CSV table of C-alpha atoms in Angstrom, one decimal:
chain,number,residue,atom,x,y,z
A,1,MET,CA,-21.8,5.0,-1.9
A,2,ASP,CA,-22.6,1.7,0.2
A,3,LEU,CA,-19.9,0.2,-2.4
A,4,ALA,CA,-17.4,2.8,-1.4
A,5,ALA,CA,-17.7,2.4,2.3
A,6,GLU,CA,-16.7,-1.0,1.7
A,7,VAL,CA,-13.9,-0.4,-0.2
A,8,PHE,CA,-12.8,1.7,2.4
A,9,SER,CA,-13.6,-0.8,5.1
A,10,LEU,CA,-11.5,-3.1,3.4
A,11,LEU,CA,-8.9,-1.1,3.4
A,12,ALA,CA,-9.3,-0.3,7.1
A,13,ASP,CA,-6.2,-2.8,8.3
A,14,ALA,CA,-2.5,-1.5,8.4
A,15,THR,CA,-1.7,-5.2,7.3
A,16,ARG,CA,-4.0,-4.9,4.0
A,17,LEU,CA,-2.4,-1.5,3.5
A,18,ARG,CA,0.6,-3.1,3.5
A,19,ILE,CA,0.0,-5.9,1.0
A,20,ILE,CA,-1.7,-3.4,-1.4
A,21,LEU,CA,1.9,-1.4,-1.5
A,22,LEU,CA,3.9,-4.2,-1.5
A,23,LEU,CA,1.6,-6.0,-4.8
A,24,SER,CA,2.0,-2.3,-6.1
A,25,ARG,CA,5.2,-3.1,-7.3
A,26,GLY,CA,4.6,-6.6,-8.9
A,27,GLU,CA,2.9,-9.9,-8.2
A,28,ARG,CA,4.0,-11.9,-5.1
A,29,SER,CA,3.0,-15.2,-3.8
A,30,VAL,CA,1.6,-15.6,-0.1
A,31,GLY,CA,5.0,-16.9,0.6
A,32,ASP,CA,6.8,-13.8,-0.4
A,33,LEU,CA,4.2,-11.3,1.3
A,34,ALA,CA,4.1,-13.1,4.8
A,35,GLU,CA,8.1,-12.9,4.6
A,36,SER,CA,8.1,-9.4,3.7
A,37,LEU,CA,5.3,-8.4,6.1
A,38,GLN,CA,6.7,-11.1,9.1
A,39,ARG,CA,3.4,-12.4,9.1
A,40,SER,CA,2.3,-16.4,8.8
A,41,PRO,CA,1.2,-17.5,5.7
A,42,ALA,CA,-2.1,-18.3,7.1
A,43,SER,CA,-2.6,-15.0,8.2
A,44,VAL,CA,-1.5,-13.0,4.9
A,45,SER,CA,-4.0,-15.9,3.2
A,46,GLN,CA,-6.6,-14.3,5.0
A,47,HIS,CA,-6.3,-10.6,4.3
A,48,LEU,CA,-5.6,-11.7,0.6
A,49,ALA,CA,-9.0,-13.5,0.4
A,50,LYS,CA,-10.5,-10.6,1.7
A,51,LEU,CA,-8.8,-8.2,-0.8
A,52,ARG,CA,-9.9,-11.0,-3.3
A,53,TRP,CA,-13.7,-10.9,-2.4
A,54,GLY,CA,-13.5,-6.9,-2.3
A,55,ARG,CA,-12.0,-7.4,-6.3
A,56,VAL,CA,-8.8,-5.5,-5.1
A,57,VAL,CA,-6.5,-8.3,-6.1
A,58,GLU,CA,-6.5,-11.1,-8.5
A,59,THR,CA,-4.9,-14.2,-8.8
A,60,ARG,CA,-2.4,-16.2,-11.4
A,61,GLN,CA,-1.5,-20.0,-10.9
A,62,ALA,CA,1.7,-21.0,-11.9
A,63,GLY,CA,2.0,-25.2,-11.1
A,64,THR,CA,1.2,-25.3,-7.5
A,65,ARG,CA,2.0,-21.7,-6.3
A,66,VAL,CA,-0.8,-18.8,-6.7
A,67,TYR,CA,0.6,-15.4,-7.2
A,68,TYR,CA,-1.7,-12.1,-6.4
A,69,ARG,CA,-1.6,-8.8,-7.8
A,70,LEU,CA,-3.2,-5.6,-8.0
A,71,VAL,CA,-6.4,-5.7,-10.2
A,72,ASP,CA,-5.7,-2.0,-11.0
A,73,GLU,CA,-4.1,0.9,-9.6
A,74,HIS,CA,-7.0,2.8,-7.8
A,75,ALA,CA,-6.5,0.7,-4.4
A,76,LYS,CA,-2.7,2.0,-4.4
A,77,ALA,CA,-3.8,5.5,-4.9
A,78,LEU,CA,-6.3,5.3,-2.1
A,79,VAL,CA,-3.4,4.1,0.2
A,80,THR,CA,-0.7,6.6,-1.0
A,81,GLN,CA,-3.3,9.3,-0.4
A,82,ALA,CA,-3.8,8.0,3.0
A,83,VAL,CA,-0.9,7.8,4.1
A,84,PHE,CA,-0.2,11.3,3.3
A,85,GLN,CA,-3.4,12.2,5.0
A,86,ALA,CA,-1.8,10.7,7.6
A,87,GLN,CA,1.7,12.5,7.5
A,88,HIS,CA,-0.1,15.6,7.4
A,89,VAL,CA,-1.6,14.7,10.9
A,90,LEU,CA,1.9,14.0,12.2
A,91,GLY,CA,2.3,17.6,12.0
A,92,GLY,CA,5.1,19.6,10.5
A,93,VAL,CA,6.2,19.3,6.8
A,94,PRO,CA,5.4,16.0,5.2
A,95,GLU,CA,8.0,13.8,3.8
A,96,HIS,CA,6.3,14.3,0.5
A,97,HIS,CA,6.2,17.8,0.4
A,98,ARG,CA,10.0,17.8,0.1
A,99,ALA,CA,12.9,17.4,-2.5
A,100,GLY,CA,15.5,14.8,-2.0
A,101,ASP,CA,17.7,16.8,-1.0
A,102,GLY,CA,15.3,18.1,2.2
A,103,ARG,CA,14.0,21.4,0.7
A,104,ILE,CA,10.3,21.8,1.2
A,105,THR,CA,9.0,22.0,-2.5
A,106,ALA,CA,5.4,22.7,-1.6
A,107,GLU,CA,3.5,23.8,1.6
A,108,SER,CA,0.2,21.6,0.5
A,109,GLY,CA,-1.4,20.3,-2.1
A,110,ALA,CA,0.9,18.7,-3.7
A,111,GLY,CA,0.5,16.4,-6.8
A,112,VAL,CA,0.1,12.7,-6.8
A,113,GLU,CA,3.5,12.4,-9.0
A,114,GLN,CA,5.1,13.9,-6.1
A,115,ASP,CA,3.3,12.2,-3.6
A,116,ARG,CA,3.9,8.6,-5.6
A,117,ALA,CA,7.8,9.6,-5.6
A,118,ALA,CA,8.0,10.3,-1.7
A,119,VAL,CA,6.3,6.8,-1.0
A,120,GLY,CA,8.6,5.1,-3.2
A,121,ARG,CA,11.9,7.0,-1.5
A,122,GLN,CA,10.3,5.8,1.8
A,123,GLU,CA,10.0,2.2,0.8
A,124,THR,CA,13.6,2.3,-1.0
A,125,ALA,CA,15.0,3.4,2.6
A,126,GLY,CA,13.2,0.6,4.2
A,127,GLU,CA,10.8,3.0,5.9
A,128,ARG,CA,6.8,2.1,5.9
A,129,PRO,CA,4.8,4.9,4.7
A,130,GLY,CA,3.5,7.1,7.3
A,131,GLU,CA,5.5,5.7,9.9
A,132,GLN,CA,8.1,7.9,11.5
A,133,GLN,CA,11.7,6.6,12.3
A,134,ALA,CA,12.8,6.7,16.1
């Protein structure tokens, strides 16, 4: 249980959550991540070092560039479920319980595949999962 608590501690930062979601699409360099996150490369490197220490990400070197990728799919699943839980806390019917046309598909307990598809729709639309647009 202590190790599980350490994993949640690593994930208790919004920037690290965003890094995991970005890396769930494939490996990226520090510069690519920094640009996507609108953060400095130094800041992103510090977050990646913590995720690497926790064995959430691993690296591949290509010349002078270092590319980061997720070690496995579990971190993405944890982040995705945390985003969905946050959407439930906001009230109403969360996006991940709606079909592409806005119909409500489930009141509760939507499957993980439905949830993953909803996060993908939000990311494609330029939204950050778990955040409502004004």
